[in-house]
JSON list of C-alpha atoms in Angstrom, two decimals:
[
{"chain": "U", "resi": 173, "resn": "MET", "atom": "CA", "xyz": [1.76, 119.92, 134.60]},
{"chain": "U", "resi": 174, "resn": "ASN", "atom": "CA", "xyz": [-1.52, 121.29, 133.15]},
{"chain": "U", "resi": 175, "resn": "ALA", "atom": "CA", "xyz": [-2.72, 123.29, 130.32]},
{"chain": "U", "resi": 176, "resn": "SER", "atom": "CA", "xyz": [-1.59, 126.58, 131.98]},
{"chain": "U", "resi": 177, "resn": "THR", "atom": "CA", "xyz": [1.98, 125.37, 132.50]},
{"chain": "U", "resi": 178, "resn": "PRO", "atom": "CA", "xyz": [4.39, 128.01, 131.25]},
{"chain": "U", "resi": 179, "resn": "ALA", "atom": "CA", "xyz": [6.43, 127.25, 128.26]},
{"chain": "U", "resi": 180, "resn": "VAL", "atom": "CA", "xyz": [9.60, 127.31, 130.29]},
{"chain": "U", "resi": 181, "resn": "ASN", "atom": "CA", "xyz": [8.42, 124.37, 132.38]},
{"chain": "U", "resi": 182, "resn": "ALA", "atom": "CA", "xyz": [7.79, 122.29, 129.19]},
{"chain": "U", "resi": 183, "resn": "LEU", "atom": "CA", "xyz": [11.33, 123.13, 128.05]},
{"chain": "U", "resi": 184, "resn": "ARG", "atom": "CA", "xyz": [12.64, 122.21, 131.44]},
{"chain": "U", "resi": 185, "resn": "ALA", "atom": "CA", "xyz": [10.94, 118.83, 131.24]},
{"chain": "U", "resi": 186, "resn": "GLU", "atom": "CA", "xyz": [12.52, 118.19, 127.73]},
{"chain": "U", "resi": 187, "resn": "TRP", "atom": "CA", "xyz": [15.89, 119.14, 129.16]},
{"chain": "U", "resi": 188, "resn": "ILE", "atom": "CA", "xyz": [15.45, 116.46, 131.93]},
{"chain": "U", "resi": 189, "resn": "LYS", "atom": "CA", "xyz": [14.61, 113.87, 129.28]},
{"chain": "U", "resi": 190, "resn": "LEU", "atom": "CA", "xyz": [17.65, 114.88, 127.29]},
{"chain": "U", "resi": 191, "resn": "THR", "atom": "CA", "xyz": [20.04, 114.61, 130.30]},
{"chain": "U", "resi": 192, "resn": "THR", "atom": "CA", "xyz": [18.68, 111.39, 131.71]},
{"chain": "U", "resi": 193, "resn": "LEU", "atom": "CA", "xyz": [18.29, 109.40, 128.53]},
{"chain": "U", "resi": 194, "resn": "ARG", "atom": "CA", "xyz": [21.75, 108.08, 127.22]},
{"chain": "U", "resi": 195, "resn": "SER", "atom": "CA", "xyz": [20.50, 107.79, 123.71]},
{"chain": "U", "resi": 196, "resn": "LEU", "atom": "CA", "xyz": [19.63, 111.43, 123.57]},
{"chain": "U", "resi": 197, "resn": "TRP", "atom": "CA", "xyz": [22.69, 113.12, 125.23]},
{"chain": "U", "resi": 198, "resn": "ILE", "atom": "CA", "xyz": [25.35, 110.86, 123.69]},
{"chain": "U", "resi": 199, "resn": "THR", "atom": "CA", "xyz": [24.47, 111.75, 120.11]},
{"chain": "U", "resi": 200, "resn": "PRO", "atom": "CA", "xyz": [25.39, 115.38, 120.30]},
{"chain": "U", "resi": 201, "resn": "LEU", "atom": "CA", "xyz": [28.64, 114.52, 121.98]},
{"chain": "U", "resi": 202, "resn": "LEU", "atom": "CA", "xyz": [29.39, 112.03, 119.29]},
{"chain": "U", "resi": 203, "resn": "ALA", "atom": "CA", "xyz": [28.61, 114.73, 116.65]},
{"chain": "U", "resi": 204, "resn": "LEU", "atom": "CA", "xyz": [31.21, 117.00, 118.35]},
{"chain": "U", "resi": 205, "resn": "VAL", "atom": "CA", "xyz": [33.93, 114.36, 118.37]},
{"chain": "U", "resi": 206, "resn": "LEU", "atom": "CA", "xyz": [33.31, 113.36, 114.80]},
{"chain": "U", "resi": 207, "resn": "THR", "atom": "CA", "xyz": [33.06, 116.84, 113.44]},
{"chain": "U", "resi": 208, "resn": "ALA", "atom": "CA", "xyz": [36.31, 118.10, 115.02]},
{"chain": "U", "resi": 209, "resn": "GLY", "atom": "CA", "xyz": [38.14, 114.81, 115.46]},
{"chain": "U", "resi": 210, "resn": "VAL", "atom": "CA", "xyz": [37.82, 113.51, 111.82]},
{"chain": "U", "resi": 211, "resn": "THR", "atom": "CA", "xyz": [38.75, 116.97, 110.35]},
{"chain": "U", "resi": 212, "resn": "ALA", "atom": "CA", "xyz": [41.88, 117.06, 112.58]},
{"chain": "U", "resi": 213, "resn": "ALA", "atom": "CA", "xyz": [42.87, 113.50, 111.63]},
{"chain": "U", "resi": 214, "resn": "VAL", "atom": "CA", "xyz": [42.32, 114.01, 107.88]},
{"chain": "U", "resi": 215, "resn": "GLY", "atom": "CA", "xyz": [44.21, 117.30, 107.91]},
{"chain": "U", "resi": 216, "resn": "ALA", "atom": "CA", "xyz": [47.10, 115.68, 109.72]},
{"chain": "U", "resi": 217, "resn": "ALA", "atom": "CA", "xyz": [47.19, 112.73, 107.32]},
{"chain": "U", "resi": 218, "resn": "LEU", "atom": "CA", "xyz": [46.36, 114.29, 104.00]},
{"chain": "U", "resi": 219, "resn": "GLY", "atom": "CA", "xyz": [46.88, 118.01, 104.41]},
{"chain": "U", "resi": 220, "resn": "GLY", "atom": "CA", "xyz": [49.98, 118.09, 102.39]},
{"chain": "U", "resi": 221, "resn": "LYS", "atom": "CA", "xyz": [48.84, 115.48, 99.76]},
{"chain": "U", "resi": 222, "resn": "ASP", "atom": "CA", "xyz": [45.16, 115.89, 98.97]},
{"chain": "U", "resi": 223, "resn": "HIS", "atom": "CA", "xyz": [44.45, 119.11, 97.03]},
{"chain": "U", "resi": 224, "resn": "ASN", "atom": "CA", "xyz": [40.64, 118.58, 97.41]},
{"chain": "U", "resi": 225, "resn": "ILE", "atom": "CA", "xyz": [41.00, 119.67, 101.20]},
{"chain": "U", "resi": 226, "resn": "THR", "atom": "CA", "xyz": [43.41, 122.44, 100.52]},
{"chain": "U", "resi": 227, "resn": "ASP", "atom": "CA", "xyz": [42.27, 124.13, 97.28]},
{"chain": "U", "resi": 228, "resn": "ASP", "atom": "CA", "xyz": [38.97, 125.00, 99.06]},
{"chain": "U", "resi": 229, "resn": "PRO", "atom": "CA", "xyz": [39.57, 125.30, 102.88]},
{"chain": "U", "resi": 230, "resn": "GLY", "atom": "CA", "xyz": [35.87, 124.99, 103.48]},
{"chain": "U", "resi": 231, "resn": "VAL", "atom": "CA", "xyz": [36.09, 121.33, 102.29]},
{"chain": "U", "resi": 232, "resn": "GLY", "atom": "CA", "xyz": [39.04, 120.57, 104.56]},
{"chain": "U", "resi": 233, "resn": "VAL", "atom": "CA", "xyz": [37.52, 122.36, 107.64]},
{"chain": "U", "resi": 234, "resn": "PHE", "atom": "CA", "xyz": [34.27, 120.60, 107.40]},
{"chain": "U", "resi": 235, "resn": "TYR", "atom": "CA", "xyz": [35.45, 117.15, 106.21]},
{"chain": "U", "resi": 236, "resn": "GLY", "atom": "CA", "xyz": [34.44, 115.75, 109.53]},
{"chain": "U", "resi": 237, "resn": "LEU", "atom": "CA", "xyz": [30.92, 117.33, 109.34]},
{"chain": "U", "resi": 238, "resn": "ASN", "atom": "CA", "xyz": [29.93, 114.59, 106.96]},
{"chain": "U", "resi": 239, "resn": "PHE", "atom": "CA", "xyz": [30.41, 112.15, 109.85]},
{"chain": "U", "resi": 240, "resn": "GLY", "atom": "CA", "xyz": [29.13, 114.36, 112.67]},
{"chain": "U", "resi": 241, "resn": "GLN", "atom": "CA", "xyz": [25.93, 115.07, 110.65]},
{"chain": "U", "resi": 242, "resn": "ALA", "atom": "CA", "xyz": [24.96, 111.39, 111.00]},
{"chain": "U", "resi": 243, "resn": "ALA", "atom": "CA", "xyz": [24.89, 111.79, 114.80]},
{"chain": "U", "resi": 244, "resn": "LEU", "atom": "CA", "xyz": [22.97, 115.07, 114.57]},
{"chain": "U", "resi": 245, "resn": "THR", "atom": "CA", "xyz": [20.41, 113.50, 112.25]},
{"chain": "U", "resi": 246, "resn": "CYS", "atom": "CA", "xyz": [19.89, 110.68, 114.75]},
{"chain": "U", "resi": 247, "resn": "PHE", "atom": "CA", "xyz": [19.59, 113.26, 117.56]},
{"chain": "U", "resi": 248, "resn": "GLY", "atom": "CA", "xyz": [16.87, 115.19, 115.73]},
{"chain": "U", "resi": 249, "resn": "ILE", "atom": "CA", "xyz": [15.03, 112.09, 115.00]},
{"chain": "U", "resi": 250, "resn": "LEU", "atom": "CA", "xyz": [15.34, 110.61, 118.51]},
{"chain": "U", "resi": 251, "resn": "LEU", "atom": "CA", "xyz": [14.20, 113.90, 120.19]},
{"chain": "U", "resi": 252, "resn": "ILE", "atom": "CA", "xyz": [10.59, 113.12, 119.28]},
{"chain": "U", "resi": 253, "resn": "GLY", "atom": "CA", "xyz": [10.71, 109.78, 117.40]},
{"chain": "U", "resi": 254, "resn": "GLN", "atom": "CA", "xyz": [11.47, 107.78, 120.60]},
{"chain": "U", "resi": 255, "resn": "GLU", "atom": "CA", "xyz": [8.20, 108.95, 122.14]},
{"chain": "U", "resi": 256, "resn": "PHE", "atom": "CA", "xyz": [6.19, 107.92, 119.01]},
{"chain": "U", "resi": 257, "resn": "ASN", "atom": "CA", "xyz": [7.65, 104.44, 118.92]},
{"chain": "U", "resi": 258, "resn": "THR", "atom": "CA", "xyz": [7.37, 103.77, 122.73]},
{"chain": "U", "resi": 259, "resn": "ARG", "atom": "CA", "xyz": [3.84, 105.32, 122.78]},
{"chain": "U", "resi": 260, "resn": "MET", "atom": "CA", "xyz": [5.08, 107.75, 125.53]},
{"chain": "U", "resi": 261, "resn": "ILE", "atom": "CA", "xyz": [3.90, 110.64, 123.34]},
{"chain": "U", "resi": 262, "resn": "GLY", "atom": "CA", "xyz": [0.46, 110.23, 124.96]},
{"chain": "U", "resi": 263, "resn": "THR", "atom": "CA", "xyz": [2.09, 110.58, 128.38]},
{"chain": "U", "resi": 264, "resn": "SER", "atom": "CA", "xyz": [3.92, 113.72, 127.23]},
{"chain": "U", "resi": 265, "resn": "LEU", "atom": "CA", "xyz": [0.62, 115.21, 125.93]},
{"chain": "U", "resi": 266, "resn": "THR", "atom": "CA", "xyz": [-1.05, 114.46, 129.27]},
{"chain": "U", "resi": 267, "resn": "ALA", "atom": "CA", "xyz": [1.63, 116.37, 131.05]},
{"chain": "U", "resi": 268, "resn": "VAL", "atom": "CA", "xyz": [1.64, 119.23, 128.46]},
{"chain": "U", "resi": 269, "resn": "PRO", "atom": "CA", "xyz": [-1.82, 119.16, 126.84]},
{"chain": "U", "resi": 270, "resn": "ARG", "atom": "CA", "xyz": [-1.06, 122.09, 124.55]},
{"chain": "U", "resi": 271, "resn": "ARG", "atom": "CA", "xyz": [0.45, 120.30, 121.58]},
{"chain": "U", "resi": 272, "resn": "GLY", "atom": "CA", "xyz": [2.01, 123.43, 120.15]},
{"chain": "U", "resi": 273, "resn": "ARG", "atom": "CA", "xyz": [3.71, 124.03, 123.50]},
{"chain": "U", "resi": 274, "resn": "LEU", "atom": "CA", "xyz": [5.09, 120.57, 123.71]},
{"chain": "U", "resi": 275, "resn": "TYR", "atom": "CA", "xyz": [6.30, 120.61, 120.15]},
{"chain": "U", "resi": 276, "resn": "GLY", "atom": "CA", "xyz": [7.75, 124.13, 120.58]},
{"chain": "U", "resi": 277, "resn": "ALA", "atom": "CA", "xyz": [9.69, 122.97, 123.57]},
{"chain": "U", "resi": 278, "resn": "LYS", "atom": "CA", "xyz": [11.22, 120.09, 121.63]},
{"chain": "U", "resi": 279, "resn": "LEU", "atom": "CA", "xyz": [12.01, 122.42, 118.74]},
{"chain": "U", "resi": 280, "resn": "THR", "atom": "CA", "xyz": [13.60, 124.96, 121.00]},
{"chain": "U", "resi": 281, "resn": "LEU", "atom": "CA", "xyz": [15.70, 122.40, 122.90]},
{"chain": "U", "resi": 282, "resn": "GLY", "atom": "CA", "xyz": [16.86, 120.79, 119.54]},
{"chain": "U", "resi": 283, "resn": "ALA", "atom": "CA", "xyz": [17.76, 124.18, 118.05]},
{"chain": "U", "resi": 284, "resn": "LEU", "atom": "CA", "xyz": [19.73, 125.14, 121.22]},
{"chain": "U", "resi": 285, "resn": "VAL", "atom": "CA", "xyz": [21.65, 121.86, 121.33]},
{"chain": "U", "resi": 286, "resn": "GLY", "atom": "CA", "xyz": [22.28, 122.09, 117.60]},
{"chain": "U", "resi": 287, "resn": "LEU", "atom": "CA", "xyz": [23.46, 125.66, 118.06]},
{"chain": "U", "resi": 288, "resn": "ALA", "atom": "CA", "xyz": [25.91, 124.56, 120.86]},
{"chain": "U", "resi": 289, "resn": "VAL", "atom": "CA", "xyz": [27.14, 121.63, 118.88]},
{"chain": "U", "resi": 290, "resn": "GLY", "atom": "CA", "xyz": [27.56, 123.88, 115.86]},
{"chain": "U", "resi": 291, "resn": "ALA", "atom": "CA", "xyz": [29.47, 126.53, 117.60]},
{"chain": "U", "resi": 292, "resn": "VAL", "atom": "CA", "xyz": [31.90, 124.14, 119.49]},
{"chain": "U", "resi": 293, "resn": "GLY", "atom": "CA", "xyz": [32.19, 121.74, 116.64]},
{"chain": "U", "resi": 294, "resn": "THR", "atom": "CA", "xyz": [32.94, 124.51, 114.08]},
{"chain": "U", "resi": 295, "resn": "ALA", "atom": "CA", "xyz": [35.52, 126.03, 116.39]},
{"chain": "U", "resi": 296, "resn": "GLY", "atom": "CA", "xyz": [37.13, 122.64, 116.90]},
{"chain": "U", "resi": 297, "resn": "ALA", "atom": "CA", "xyz": [37.09, 121.85, 113.16]},
{"chain": "U", "resi": 298, "resn": "PHE", "atom": "CA", "xyz": [38.85, 125.08, 112.36]},
{"chain": "U", "resi": 299, "resn": "ALA", "atom": "CA", "xyz": [41.36, 124.52, 115.13]},
{"chain": "U", "resi": 300, "resn": "GLY", "atom": "CA", "xyz": [42.03, 120.95, 114.02]},
{"chain": "U", "resi": 301, "resn": "TYR", "atom": "CA", "xyz": [42.41, 121.88, 110.46]},
{"chain": "U", "resi": 302, "resn": "ALA", "atom": "CA", "xyz": [44.68, 124.90, 111.11]},
{"chain": "U", "resi": 303, "resn": "ALA", "atom": "CA", "xyz": [46.98, 122.74, 113.21]},
{"chain": "U", "resi": 304, "resn": "SER", "atom": "CA", "xyz": [48.10, 120.89, 110.12]},
{"chain": "U", "resi": 305, "resn": "VAL", "atom": "CA", "xyz": [47.10, 122.91, 107.04]},
{"chain": "U", "resi": 306, "resn": "PRO", "atom": "CA", "xyz": [47.96, 126.62, 106.43]},
{"chain": "U", "resi": 307, "resn": "ALA", "atom": "CA", "xyz": [44.93, 128.53, 105.41]},
{"chain": "U", "resi": 308, "resn": "ASP", "atom": "CA", "xyz": [43.64, 131.96, 104.95]},
{"chain": "U", "resi": 309, "resn": "TRP", "atom": "CA", "xyz": [41.43, 132.85, 107.95]},
{"chain": "U", "resi": 310, "resn": "ASP", "atom": "CA", "xyz": [40.74, 136.37, 107.04]},
{"chain": "U", "resi": 311, "resn": "GLY", "atom": "CA", "xyz": [37.98, 137.96, 104.88]},
{"chain": "U", "resi": 312, "resn": "PRO", "atom": "CA", "xyz": [34.32, 137.46, 104.20]},
{"chain": "U", "resi": 313, "resn": "ALA", "atom": "CA", "xyz": [34.70, 133.87, 103.08]},
{"chain": "U", "resi": 314, "resn": "PHE", "atom": "CA", "xyz": [36.05, 132.91, 106.40]},
{"chain": "U", "resi": 315, "resn": "VAL", "atom": "CA", "xyz": [33.19, 134.73, 108.27]},
{"chain": "U", "resi": 316, "resn": "ARG", "atom": "CA", "xyz": [30.53, 133.22, 106.05]},
{"chain": "U", "resi": 317, "resn": "THR", "atom": "CA", "xyz": [31.91, 129.70, 106.35]},
{"chain": "U", "resi": 318, "resn": "ALA", "atom": "CA", "xyz": [32.14, 129.86, 110.15]},
{"chain": "U", "resi": 319, "resn": "VAL", "atom": "CA", "xyz": [28.63, 131.31, 110.49]},
{"chain": "U", "resi": 320, "resn": "ALA", "atom": "CA", "xyz": [27.29, 128.73, 108.12]},
{"chain": "U", "resi": 321, "resn": "GLY", "atom": "CA", "xyz": [29.00, 125.91, 109.99]},
{"chain": "U", "resi": 322, "resn": "VAL", "atom": "CA", "xyz": [27.19, 126.81, 113.13]},
{"chain": "U", "resi": 323, "resn": "LEU", "atom": "CA", "xyz": [23.79, 127.35, 111.54]},
{"chain": "U", "resi": 324, "resn": "TYR", "atom": "CA", "xyz": [23.99, 124.25, 109.25]},
{"chain": "U", "resi": 325, "resn": "GLN", "atom": "CA", "xyz": [24.21, 121.91, 112.26]},
{"chain": "U", "resi": 326, "resn": "THR", "atom": "CA", "xyz": [21.31, 123.71, 113.98]},
{"chain": "U", "resi": 327, "resn": "LEU", "atom": "CA", "xyz": [19.15, 123.43, 110.96]},
{"chain": "U", "resi": 328, "resn": "VAL", "atom": "CA", "xyz": [19.93, 119.73, 110.57]},
{"chain": "U", "resi": 329, "resn": "VAL", "atom": "CA", "xyz": [18.51, 118.99, 114.06]},
{"chain": "U", "resi": 330, "resn": "VAL", "atom": "CA", "xyz": [15.35, 121.04, 113.46]},
{"chain": "U", "resi": 331, "resn": "LEU", "atom": "CA", "xyz": [14.84, 119.66, 109.96]},
{"chain": "U", "resi": 332, "resn": "CYS", "atom": "CA", "xyz": [15.06, 116.09, 111.16]},
{"chain": "U", "resi": 333, "resn": "LEU", "atom": "CA", "xyz": [12.82, 116.75, 114.22]},
{"chain": "U", "resi": 334, "resn": "GLY", "atom": "CA", "xyz": [10.09, 118.34, 112.10]},
{"chain": "U", "resi": 335, "resn": "THR", "atom": "CA", "xyz": [10.17, 115.61, 109.54]},
{"chain": "U", "resi": 336, "resn": "THR", "atom": "CA", "xyz": [9.91, 112.95, 112.27]},
{"chain": "U", "resi": 337, "resn": "ALA", "atom": "CA", "xyz": [6.90, 114.74, 113.74]},
{"chain": "U", "resi": 338, "resn": "MET", "atom": "CA", "xyz": [5.21, 114.80, 110.28]},
{"chain": "U", "resi": 339, "resn": "LEU", "atom": "CA", "xyz": [5.80, 111.04, 109.82]},
{"chain": "U", "resi": 340, "resn": "GLY", "atom": "CA", "xyz": [4.92, 110.21, 113.45]},
{"chain": "U", "resi": 341, "resn": "ASN", "atom": "CA", "xyz": [7.28, 107.26, 113.40]},
{"chain": "U", "resi": 342, "resn": "LEU", "atom": "CA", "xyz": [10.98, 106.92, 114.34]},
{"chain": "U", "resi": 343, "resn": "THR", "atom": "CA", "xyz": [11.69, 103.99, 111.96]},
{"chain": "U", "resi": 344, "resn": "ALA", "atom": "CA", "xyz": [10.10, 105.79, 109.05]},
{"chain": "U", "resi": 345, "resn": "ALA", "atom": "CA", "xyz": [12.09, 108.91, 109.76]},
{"chain": "U", "resi": 346, "resn": "MET", "atom": "CA", "xyz": [15.34, 106.99, 109.95]},
{"chain": "U", "resi": 347, "resn": "GLY", "atom": "CA", "xyz": [14.42, 105.18, 106.69]},
{"chain": "U", "resi": 348, "resn": "LEU", "atom": "CA", "xyz": [13.75, 108.39, 104.94]},
{"chain": "U", "resi": 349, "resn": "LEU", "atom": "CA", "xyz": [16.35, 110.84, 106.29]},
{"chain": "U", "resi": 350, "resn": "VAL", "atom": "CA", "xyz": [19.43, 108.70, 106.65]},
{"chain": "U", "resi": 351, "resn": "PRO", "atom": "CA", "xyz": [19.52, 107.44, 103.02]},
{"chain": "U", "resi": 352, "resn": "THR", "atom": "CA", "xyz": [18.49, 110.81, 101.66]},
{"chain": "U", "resi": 353, "resn": "LEU", "atom": "CA", "xyz": [21.17, 112.82, 103.51]},
{"chain": "U", "resi": 354, "resn": "PHE", "atom": "CA", "xyz": [23.99, 110.36, 103.29]},
{"chain": "U", "resi": 355, "resn": "LEU", "atom": "CA", "xyz": [23.49, 108.29, 100.22]},
{"chain": "U", "resi": 356, "resn": "LEU", "atom": "CA", "xyz": [20.96, 109.50, 97.78]},
{"chain": "U", "resi": 357, "resn": "SER", "atom": "CA", "xyz": [21.76, 113.24, 97.82]},
{"chain": "U", "resi": 358, "resn": "PRO", "atom": "CA", "xyz": [25.57, 112.92, 97.58]},
{"chain": "U", "resi": 359, "resn": "LEU", "atom": "CA", "xyz": [25.40, 110.32, 94.90]},
{"chain": "U", "resi": 360, "resn": "LEU", "atom": "CA", "xyz": [22.84, 112.10, 92.73]},
{"chain": "U", "resi": 361, "resn": "GLY", "atom": "CA", "xyz": [24.79, 115.26, 93.14]},
{"chain": "U", "resi": 362, "resn": "GLY", "atom": "CA", "xyz": [27.44, 113.84, 90.93]},
{"chain": "U", "resi": 363, "resn": "VAL", "atom": "CA", "xyz": [25.09, 112.85, 88.10]},
{"chain": "U", "resi": 364, "resn": "PRO", "atom": "CA", "xyz": [24.98, 115.37, 85.19]},
{"chain": "U", "resi": 365, "resn": "GLY", "atom": "CA", "xyz": [21.51, 116.81, 84.69]},
{"chain": "U", "resi": 366, "resn": "VAL", "atom": "CA", "xyz": [20.10, 115.43, 87.95]},
{"chain": "U", "resi": 367, "resn": "ARG", "atom": "CA", "xyz": [22.53, 117.66, 89.76]},
{"chain": "U", "resi": 368, "resn": "ARG", "atom": "CA", "xyz": [20.41, 120.75, 88.61]},
{"chain": "U", "resi": 369, "resn": "VAL", "atom": "CA", "xyz": [17.59, 119.50, 90.82]},
{"chain": "U", "resi": 370, "resn": "VAL", "atom": "CA", "xyz": [19.61, 117.88, 93.67]},
{"chain": "U", "resi": 371, "resn": "GLN", "atom": "CA", "xyz": [21.51, 121.18, 94.35]},
{"chain": "U", "resi": 372, "resn": "PHE", "atom": "CA", "xyz": [18.17, 122.45, 95.77]},
{"chain": "U", "resi": 373, "resn": "LEU", "atom": "CA", "xyz": [17.95, 119.69, 98.37]},
{"chain": "U", "resi": 374, "resn": "PRO", "atom": "CA", "xyz": [18.54, 121.05, 101.95]},
{"chain": "U", "resi": 375, "resn": "ASP", "atom": "CA", "xyz": [21.75, 119.38, 102.68]},
{"chain": "U", "resi": 376, "resn": "ARG", "atom": "CA", "xyz": [23.26, 120.13, 99.35]},
{"chain": "U", "resi": 377, "resn": "ALA", "atom": "CA", "xyz": [22.25, 123.79, 99.52]},
{"chain": "U", "resi": 378, "resn": "GLY", "atom": "CA", "xyz": [23.35, 124.19, 103.05]},
{"chain": "U", "resi": 379, "resn": "GLN", "atom": "CA", "xyz": [26.87, 122.63, 102.49]},
{"chain": "U", "resi": 380, "resn": "TYR", "atom": "CA", "xyz": [27.49, 124.92, 99.63]},
{"chain": "U", "resi": 381, "resn": "ALA", "atom": "CA", "xyz": [27.44, 127.83, 102.15]},
{"chain": "U", "resi": 382, "resn": "LEU", "atom": "CA", "xyz": [30.40, 126.12, 103.77]},
{"chain": "U", "resi": 383, "resn": "ARG", "atom": "CA", "xyz": [32.66, 126.42, 100.83]},
{"chain": "U", "resi": 384, "resn": "TYR", "atom": "CA", "xyz": [35.14, 129.13, 100.12]},
{"chain": "U", "resi": 385, "resn": "VAL", "atom": "CA", "xyz": [35.28, 128.75, 96.33]},
{"chain": "U", "resi": 386, "resn": "ASP", "atom": "CA", "xyz": [32.37, 129.42, 93.89]},
{"chain": "U", "resi": 387, "resn": "ASP", "atom": "CA", "xyz": [31.06, 126.57, 91.81]},
{"chain": "U", "resi": 388, "resn": "PRO", "atom": "CA", "xyz": [29.84, 127.64, 88.38]},
{"chain": "U", "resi": 389, "resn": "GLN", "atom": "CA", "xyz": [27.50, 124.64, 88.17]},
{"chain": "U", "resi": 390, "resn": "ILE", "atom": "CA", "xyz": [25.56, 125.83, 91.25]},
{"chain": "U", "resi": 391, "resn": "ALA", "atom": "CA", "xyz": [22.75, 128.19, 90.32]},
{"chain": "U", "resi": 392, "resn": "TYR", "atom": "CA", "xyz": [22.80, 130.28, 93.51]},
{"chain": "U", "resi": 393, "resn": "GLY", "atom": "CA", "xyz": [25.28, 131.94, 95.83]},
{"chain": "U", "resi": 394, "resn": "HIS", "atom": "CA", "xyz": [26.70, 130.64, 99.10]},
{"chain": "U", "resi": 395, "resn": "TRP", "atom": "CA", "xyz": [24.32, 132.67, 101.34]},
{"chain": "U", "resi": 396, "resn": "THR", "atom": "CA", "xyz": [21.46, 131.74, 99.18]},
{"chain": "U", "resi": 397, "resn": "GLY", "atom": "CA", "xyz": [22.30, 128.09, 99.74]},
{"chain": "U", "resi": 398, "resn": "LEU", "atom": "CA", "xyz": [21.91, 128.57, 103.52]},
{"chain": "U", "resi": 399, "resn": "LEU", "atom": "CA", "xyz": [18.61, 130.41, 102.79]},
{"chain": "U", "resi": 400, "resn": "ILE", "atom": "CA", "xyz": [17.32, 127.48, 100.77]},
{"chain": "U", "resi": 401, "resn": "MET", "atom": "CA", "xyz": [18.09, 125.10, 103.60]},
{"chain": "U", "resi": 402, "resn": "THR", "atom": "CA", "xyz": [16.40, 127.41, 106.13]},
{"chain": "U", "resi": 403, "resn": "LEU", "atom": "CA", "xyz": [13.25, 127.39, 104.04]},
{"chain": "U", "resi": 404, "resn": "TRP", "atom": "CA", "xyz": [13.25, 123.55, 103.89]},
{"chain": "U", "resi": 405, "resn": "THR", "atom": "CA", "xyz": [13.69, 123.50, 107.65]},
{"chain": "U", "resi": 406, "resn": "ALA", "atom": "CA", "xyz": [10.86, 126.03, 108.29]},
{"chain": "U", "resi": 407, "resn": "LEU", "atom": "CA", "xyz": [8.59, 123.94, 106.09]},
{"chain": "U", "resi": 408, "resn": "ALA", "atom": "CA", "xyz": [9.48, 120.80, 108.06]},
{"chain": "U", "resi": 409, "resn": "ALA", "atom": "CA", "xyz": [9.03, 122.55, 111.35]},
{"chain": "U", "resi": 410, "resn": "TYR", "atom": "CA", "xyz": [5.52, 123.79, 110.23]},
{"chain": "U", "resi": 411, "resn": "GLY", "atom": "CA", "xyz": [4.53, 120.44, 108.90]},
{"chain": "U", "resi": 412, "resn": "GLY", "atom": "CA", "xyz": [5.60, 118.84, 112.13]},
{"chain": "U", "resi": 413, "resn": "LEU", "atom": "CA", "xyz": [3.41, 121.29, 114.05]},
{"chain": "U", "resi": 414, "resn": "ARG", "atom": "CA", "xyz": [0.40, 120.59, 111.75]},
{"chain": "U", "resi": 415, "resn": "ALA", "atom": "CA", "xyz": [0.90, 116.88, 112.31]},
{"chain": "U", "resi": 416, "resn": "MET", "atom": "CA", "xyz": [1.14, 117.19, 116.05]},
{"chain": "U", "resi": 417, "resn": "ARG", "atom": "CA", "xyz": [-2.11, 119.10, 116.25]},
{"chain": "U", "resi": 418, "resn": "ARG", "atom": "CA", "xyz": [-3.87, 116.48, 114.20]},
{"chain": "U", "resi": 419, "resn": "ALA", "atom": "CA", "xyz": [-2.44, 113.51, 115.94]},
{"chain": "U", "resi": 420, "resn": "LYS", "atom": "CA", "xyz": [-4.81, 111.50, 118.14]}
]
C-alpha cells in the first residue's frame, strides 16, 4: 500500500486482521453469546420470581448486556491497542501512511462489527426474554429500547477504540475503561448525591435509553441519554484522531 491507497483497501486490510487474529474475532462472538444467553438463562430462572426484571422489561431484556459489554469493551480496545503494545502500529503506518485513513478504517470496522453484534445480540436478547417472560412488545418504548440496544453496543466499541487511541497503550486503556464501565460507574450510580454526576457518564446515560420506565431521579429523557453517550463517543473518536496524527 502507499499514500494513494483507497480507503476501501485500508478497510479490507483491517478486516483481514480481524478474521485472522483469534483475539479479535472471538470477542464479538463472545459478546453475542453473553448478551443473548445470559438474558435467556436469567429469564428462565427468575422470570416469575424477580420483579426487577419484569416491572421494567428493558432491565430483563438487556440483563445479559452487562456481561456482553465486557467482551465488546475488550474488542474495541484490542482493535488498536494490540498494535500499540506490539509496536506493530509502525508497520501499519508504513502500509497506510495517511494516519487519518488508517484510524478511519479501524473506526469503521469497529462500528460495523458493533452494529452487527448489536443487531443480532438485541434480537437474541428479546427472543430469549420473551421465551420465558410475557411482555408488551408494542408501542414506542419497545421501538426505542430495540434501537437503543443496537446503537449502544456500537457506541461502546467506538468509545473504547477512540479512548485507546488517545492513550496509545492497551494496558492503560484496559486499566481505565474496564474499572470505570464495570465497577466505578455502577457503584457510584447508587450513591446519593454522586449519582447526579455519574448519570452523565456514557455508559449510565446510554443504558437509561434501554429502559421502558422513567426514573424521576434521572435529569434527562431516554433518547437524551443515548445522545449523551453519542457525544462522549464522538469526543473519544476525535481525541483518538488527534492523538494518531501527533504520534511518532
